[in-house]
PDB file of C-alpha atoms and ligand atoms in Angstrom:
ATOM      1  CA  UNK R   1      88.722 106.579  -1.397  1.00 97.00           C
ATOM      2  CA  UNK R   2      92.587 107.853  -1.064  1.00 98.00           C
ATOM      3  CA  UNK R   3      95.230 106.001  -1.532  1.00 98.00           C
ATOM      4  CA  UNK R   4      99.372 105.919  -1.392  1.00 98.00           C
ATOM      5  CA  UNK R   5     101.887 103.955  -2.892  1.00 97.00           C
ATOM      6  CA  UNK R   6     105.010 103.014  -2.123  1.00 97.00           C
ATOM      7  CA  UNK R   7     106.710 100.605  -4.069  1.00 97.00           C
ATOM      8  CA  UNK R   8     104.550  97.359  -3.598  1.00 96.00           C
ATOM      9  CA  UNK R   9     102.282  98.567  -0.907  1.00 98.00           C
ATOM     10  CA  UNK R  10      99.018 100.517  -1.070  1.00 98.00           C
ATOM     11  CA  UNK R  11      98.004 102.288   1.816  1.00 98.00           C
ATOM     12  CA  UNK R  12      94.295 102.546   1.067  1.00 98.00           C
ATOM     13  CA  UNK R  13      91.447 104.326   2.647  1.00 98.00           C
ATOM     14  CA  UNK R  14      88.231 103.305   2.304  1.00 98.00           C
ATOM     15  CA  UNK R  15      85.749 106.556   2.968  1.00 98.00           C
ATOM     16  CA  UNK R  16      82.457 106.814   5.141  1.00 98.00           C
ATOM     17  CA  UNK R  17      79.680 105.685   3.102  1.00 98.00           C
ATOM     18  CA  UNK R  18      81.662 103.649   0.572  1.00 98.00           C
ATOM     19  CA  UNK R  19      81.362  99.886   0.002  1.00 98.00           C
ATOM     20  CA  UNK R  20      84.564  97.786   0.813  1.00 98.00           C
ATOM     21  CA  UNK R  21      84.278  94.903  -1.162  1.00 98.00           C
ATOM     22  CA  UNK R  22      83.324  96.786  -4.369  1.00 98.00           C
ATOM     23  CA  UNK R  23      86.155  99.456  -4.104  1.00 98.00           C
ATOM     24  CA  UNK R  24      88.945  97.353  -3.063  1.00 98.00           C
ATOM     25  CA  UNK R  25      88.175  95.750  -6.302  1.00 98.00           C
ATOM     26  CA  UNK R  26      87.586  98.220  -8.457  1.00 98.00           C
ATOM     27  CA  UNK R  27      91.176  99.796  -7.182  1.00 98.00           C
ATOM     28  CA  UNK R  28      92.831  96.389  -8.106  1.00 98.00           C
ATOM     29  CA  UNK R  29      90.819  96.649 -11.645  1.00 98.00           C
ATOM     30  CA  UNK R  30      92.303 100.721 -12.090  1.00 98.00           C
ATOM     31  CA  UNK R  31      95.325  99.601 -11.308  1.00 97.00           C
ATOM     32  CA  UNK R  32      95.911  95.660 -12.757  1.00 97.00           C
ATOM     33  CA  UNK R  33      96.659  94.679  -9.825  1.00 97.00           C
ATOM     34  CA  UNK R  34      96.171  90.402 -10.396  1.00 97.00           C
ATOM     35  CA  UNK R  35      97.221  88.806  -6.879  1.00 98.00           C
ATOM     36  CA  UNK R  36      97.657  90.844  -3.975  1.00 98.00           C
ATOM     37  CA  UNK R  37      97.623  89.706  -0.141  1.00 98.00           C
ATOM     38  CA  UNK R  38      95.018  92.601   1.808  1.00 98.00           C
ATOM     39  CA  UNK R  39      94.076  93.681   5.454  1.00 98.00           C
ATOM     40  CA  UNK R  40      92.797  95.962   7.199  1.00 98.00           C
ATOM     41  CA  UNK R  41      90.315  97.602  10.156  1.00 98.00           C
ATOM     42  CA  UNK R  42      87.607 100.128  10.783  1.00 98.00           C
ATOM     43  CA  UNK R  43      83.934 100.590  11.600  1.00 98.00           C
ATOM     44  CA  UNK R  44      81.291  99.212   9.002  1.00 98.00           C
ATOM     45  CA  UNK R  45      77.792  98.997   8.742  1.00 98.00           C
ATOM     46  CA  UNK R  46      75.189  96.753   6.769  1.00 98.00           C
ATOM     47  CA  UNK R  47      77.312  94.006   6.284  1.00 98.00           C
ATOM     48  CA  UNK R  48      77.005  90.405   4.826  1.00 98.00           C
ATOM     49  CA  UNK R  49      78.733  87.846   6.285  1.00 98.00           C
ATOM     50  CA  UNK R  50      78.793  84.425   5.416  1.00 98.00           C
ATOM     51  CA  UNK R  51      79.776  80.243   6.201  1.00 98.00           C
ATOM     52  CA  UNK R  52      79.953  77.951   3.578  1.00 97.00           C
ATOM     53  CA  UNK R  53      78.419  74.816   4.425  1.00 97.00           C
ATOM     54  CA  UNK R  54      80.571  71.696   2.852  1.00 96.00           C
ATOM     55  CA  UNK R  55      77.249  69.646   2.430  1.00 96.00           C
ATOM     56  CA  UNK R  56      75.223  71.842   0.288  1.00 96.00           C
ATOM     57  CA  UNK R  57      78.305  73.295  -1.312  1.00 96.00           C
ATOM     58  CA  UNK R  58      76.577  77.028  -0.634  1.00 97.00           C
ATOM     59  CA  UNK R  59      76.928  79.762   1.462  1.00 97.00           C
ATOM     60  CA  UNK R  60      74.666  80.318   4.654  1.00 98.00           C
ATOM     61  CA  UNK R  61      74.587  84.340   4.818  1.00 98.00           C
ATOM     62  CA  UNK R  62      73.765  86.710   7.096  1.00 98.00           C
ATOM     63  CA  UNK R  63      73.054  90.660   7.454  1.00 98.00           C
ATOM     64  CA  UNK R  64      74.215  92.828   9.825  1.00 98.00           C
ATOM     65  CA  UNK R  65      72.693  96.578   9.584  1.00 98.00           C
ATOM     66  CA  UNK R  66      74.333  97.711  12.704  1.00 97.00           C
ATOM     67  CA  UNK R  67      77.468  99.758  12.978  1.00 98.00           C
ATOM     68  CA  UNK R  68      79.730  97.069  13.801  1.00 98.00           C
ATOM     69  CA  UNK R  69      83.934  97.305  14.362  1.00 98.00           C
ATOM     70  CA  UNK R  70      86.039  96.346  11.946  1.00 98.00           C
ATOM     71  CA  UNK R  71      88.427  94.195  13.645  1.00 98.00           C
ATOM     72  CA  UNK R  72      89.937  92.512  11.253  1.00 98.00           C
ATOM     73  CA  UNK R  73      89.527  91.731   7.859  1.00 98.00           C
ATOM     74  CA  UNK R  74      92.011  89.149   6.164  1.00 98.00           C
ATOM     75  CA  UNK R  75      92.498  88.722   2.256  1.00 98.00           C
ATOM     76  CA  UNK R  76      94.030  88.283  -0.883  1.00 98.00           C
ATOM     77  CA  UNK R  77      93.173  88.950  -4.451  1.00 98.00           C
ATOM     78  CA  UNK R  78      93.242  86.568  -7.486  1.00 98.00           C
ATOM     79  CA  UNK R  79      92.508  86.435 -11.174  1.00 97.00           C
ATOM     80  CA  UNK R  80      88.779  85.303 -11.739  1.00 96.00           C
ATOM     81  CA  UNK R  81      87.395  84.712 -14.950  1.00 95.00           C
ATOM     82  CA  UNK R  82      90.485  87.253 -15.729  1.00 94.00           C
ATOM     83  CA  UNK R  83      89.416  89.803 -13.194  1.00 97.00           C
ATOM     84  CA  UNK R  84      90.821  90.787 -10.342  1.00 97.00           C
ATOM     85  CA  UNK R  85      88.388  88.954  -7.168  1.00 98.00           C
ATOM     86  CA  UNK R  86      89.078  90.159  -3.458  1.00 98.00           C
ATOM     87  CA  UNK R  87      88.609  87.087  -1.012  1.00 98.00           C
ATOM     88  CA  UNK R  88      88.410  88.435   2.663  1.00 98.00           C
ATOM     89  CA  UNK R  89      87.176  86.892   5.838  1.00 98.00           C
ATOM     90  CA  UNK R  90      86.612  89.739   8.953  1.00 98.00           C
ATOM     91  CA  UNK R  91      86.530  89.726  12.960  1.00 98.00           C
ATOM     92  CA  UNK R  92      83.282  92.075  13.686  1.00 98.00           C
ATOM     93  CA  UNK R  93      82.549  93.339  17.324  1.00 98.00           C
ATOM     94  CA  UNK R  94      79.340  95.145  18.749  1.00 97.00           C
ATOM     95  CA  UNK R  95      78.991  97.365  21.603  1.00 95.00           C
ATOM     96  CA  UNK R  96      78.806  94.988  23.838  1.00 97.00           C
ATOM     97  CA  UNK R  97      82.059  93.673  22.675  1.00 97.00           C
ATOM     98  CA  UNK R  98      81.127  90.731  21.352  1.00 98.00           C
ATOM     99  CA  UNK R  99      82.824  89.543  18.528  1.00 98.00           C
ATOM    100  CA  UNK R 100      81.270  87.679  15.047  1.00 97.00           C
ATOM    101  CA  UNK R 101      82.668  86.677  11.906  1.00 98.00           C
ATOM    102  CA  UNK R 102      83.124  85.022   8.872  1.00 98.00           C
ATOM    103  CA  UNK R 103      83.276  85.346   5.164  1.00 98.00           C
ATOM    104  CA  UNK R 104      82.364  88.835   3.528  1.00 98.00           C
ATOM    105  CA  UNK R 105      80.022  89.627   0.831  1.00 98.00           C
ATOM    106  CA  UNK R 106      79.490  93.004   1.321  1.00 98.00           C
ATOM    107  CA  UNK R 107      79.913  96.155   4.657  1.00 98.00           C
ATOM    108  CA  UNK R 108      79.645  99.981   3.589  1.00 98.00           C
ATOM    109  CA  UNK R 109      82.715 102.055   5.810  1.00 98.00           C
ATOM    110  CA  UNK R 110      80.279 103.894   8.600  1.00 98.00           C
ATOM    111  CA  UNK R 111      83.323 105.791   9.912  1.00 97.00           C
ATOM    112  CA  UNK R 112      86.408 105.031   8.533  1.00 98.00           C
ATOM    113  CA  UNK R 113      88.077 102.151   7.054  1.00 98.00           C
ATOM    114  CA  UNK R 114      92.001 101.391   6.814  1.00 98.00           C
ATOM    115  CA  UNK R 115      93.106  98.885   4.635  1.00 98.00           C
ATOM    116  CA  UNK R 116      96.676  97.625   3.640  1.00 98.00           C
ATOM    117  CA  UNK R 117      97.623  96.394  -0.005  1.00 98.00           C
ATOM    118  CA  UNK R 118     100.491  94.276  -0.959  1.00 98.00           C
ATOM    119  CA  UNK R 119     100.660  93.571  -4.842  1.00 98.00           C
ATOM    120  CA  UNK R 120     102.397  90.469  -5.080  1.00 96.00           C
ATOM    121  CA  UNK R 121     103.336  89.419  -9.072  1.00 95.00           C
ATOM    122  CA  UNK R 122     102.248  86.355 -10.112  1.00 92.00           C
ATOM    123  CA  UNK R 123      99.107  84.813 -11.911  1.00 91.00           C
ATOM    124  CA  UNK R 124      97.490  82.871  -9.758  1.00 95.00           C
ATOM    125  CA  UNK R 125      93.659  82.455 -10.869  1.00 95.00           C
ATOM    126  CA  UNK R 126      90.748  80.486  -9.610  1.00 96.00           C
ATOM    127  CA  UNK R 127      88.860  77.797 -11.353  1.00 94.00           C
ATOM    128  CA  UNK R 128      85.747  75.711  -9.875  1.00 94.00           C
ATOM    129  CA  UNK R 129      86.415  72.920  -8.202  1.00 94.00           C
ATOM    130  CA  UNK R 130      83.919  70.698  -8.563  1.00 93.00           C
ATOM    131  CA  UNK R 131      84.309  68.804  -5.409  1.00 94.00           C
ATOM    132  CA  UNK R 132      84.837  71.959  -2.441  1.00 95.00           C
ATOM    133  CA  UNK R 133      81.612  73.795  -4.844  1.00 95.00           C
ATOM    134  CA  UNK R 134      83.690  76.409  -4.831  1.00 95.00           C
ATOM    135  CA  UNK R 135      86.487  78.577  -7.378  1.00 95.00           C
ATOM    136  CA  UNK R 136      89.381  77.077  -6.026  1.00 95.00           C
ATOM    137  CA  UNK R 137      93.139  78.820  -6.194  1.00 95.00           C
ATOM    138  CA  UNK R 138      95.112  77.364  -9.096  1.00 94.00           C
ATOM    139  CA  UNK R 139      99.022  78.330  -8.390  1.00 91.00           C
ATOM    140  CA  UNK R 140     100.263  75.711 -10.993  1.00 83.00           C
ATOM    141  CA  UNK R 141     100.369  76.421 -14.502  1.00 70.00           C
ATOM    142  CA  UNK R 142      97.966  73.156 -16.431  1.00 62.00           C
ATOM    143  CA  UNK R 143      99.350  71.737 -19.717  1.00 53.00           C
TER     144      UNK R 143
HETATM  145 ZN1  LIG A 201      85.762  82.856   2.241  1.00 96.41          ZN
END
């Protein structure tokens, strides 16, 4: 992984071979980085995608082991539990074209991967909410 900073913004790349998900995050760890809005493109392989399903309140999941382009991947990061947790959803496409998406687990970089950081400063954290099943966003401090 490189990286470059200028003032706010990290210019990060992600290198062949690494995991996405685990070294975006370990980046915003290094660097306390708490809330953050993320994106970025590439070509990954062995991915995890997922759709939560509202009923069961769980995730339906899915793995891809093809090479797969990175069209998009959209995020942010948030204080969980009090560490840093990178949320991203991503556009995939095959070589047919097709495209496929949804919420990421997991995709290892199979030739490169370009991502864009914006550190924004506030605290905003996620708690369960018991209704969605999920850790919800909390942007307003509780008293
Ligand atoms: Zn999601």
């Amino acid at each position: 992984m490189q990286y470059k900073k200028v003032e706010k913004d990290y210019f990060i790349y992600v290198e062949k071979n690494e995991k996405v998900m685990e070294t975006i995050t370990r980046f915003c760890v290094e660097k306390g980085i708490r809330n953050a809005k993320l994106s970025g493109i590439g070509a990954v392989r062995e991915t995890e995608i997922g759709a939560y399903d509202t009923v069961a309140k769980e995730y339906i999941r899915k793995e891809f082991s093809d090479v797969l382009e990175l069209i998009s991947l959209e995020g942010n990061v948030t204080l969980k539990e009090g560490s840093p947790f990178v949320h991203a959803h991503v556009v995939l496409s095959d070589h047919q074209m097709s495209t496929l998406g949804g919420h990421l687990f997991e995709t290892t970089v199979a030739a490169v991967g370009e991502f864009f950081l914006r550190e924004f400063d506030g605290d905003a954290h996620r708690e369960l909410n018991a209704d969605v099943g999920l850790p919800c966003i909390c942007l307003e401090d509780k008293f």
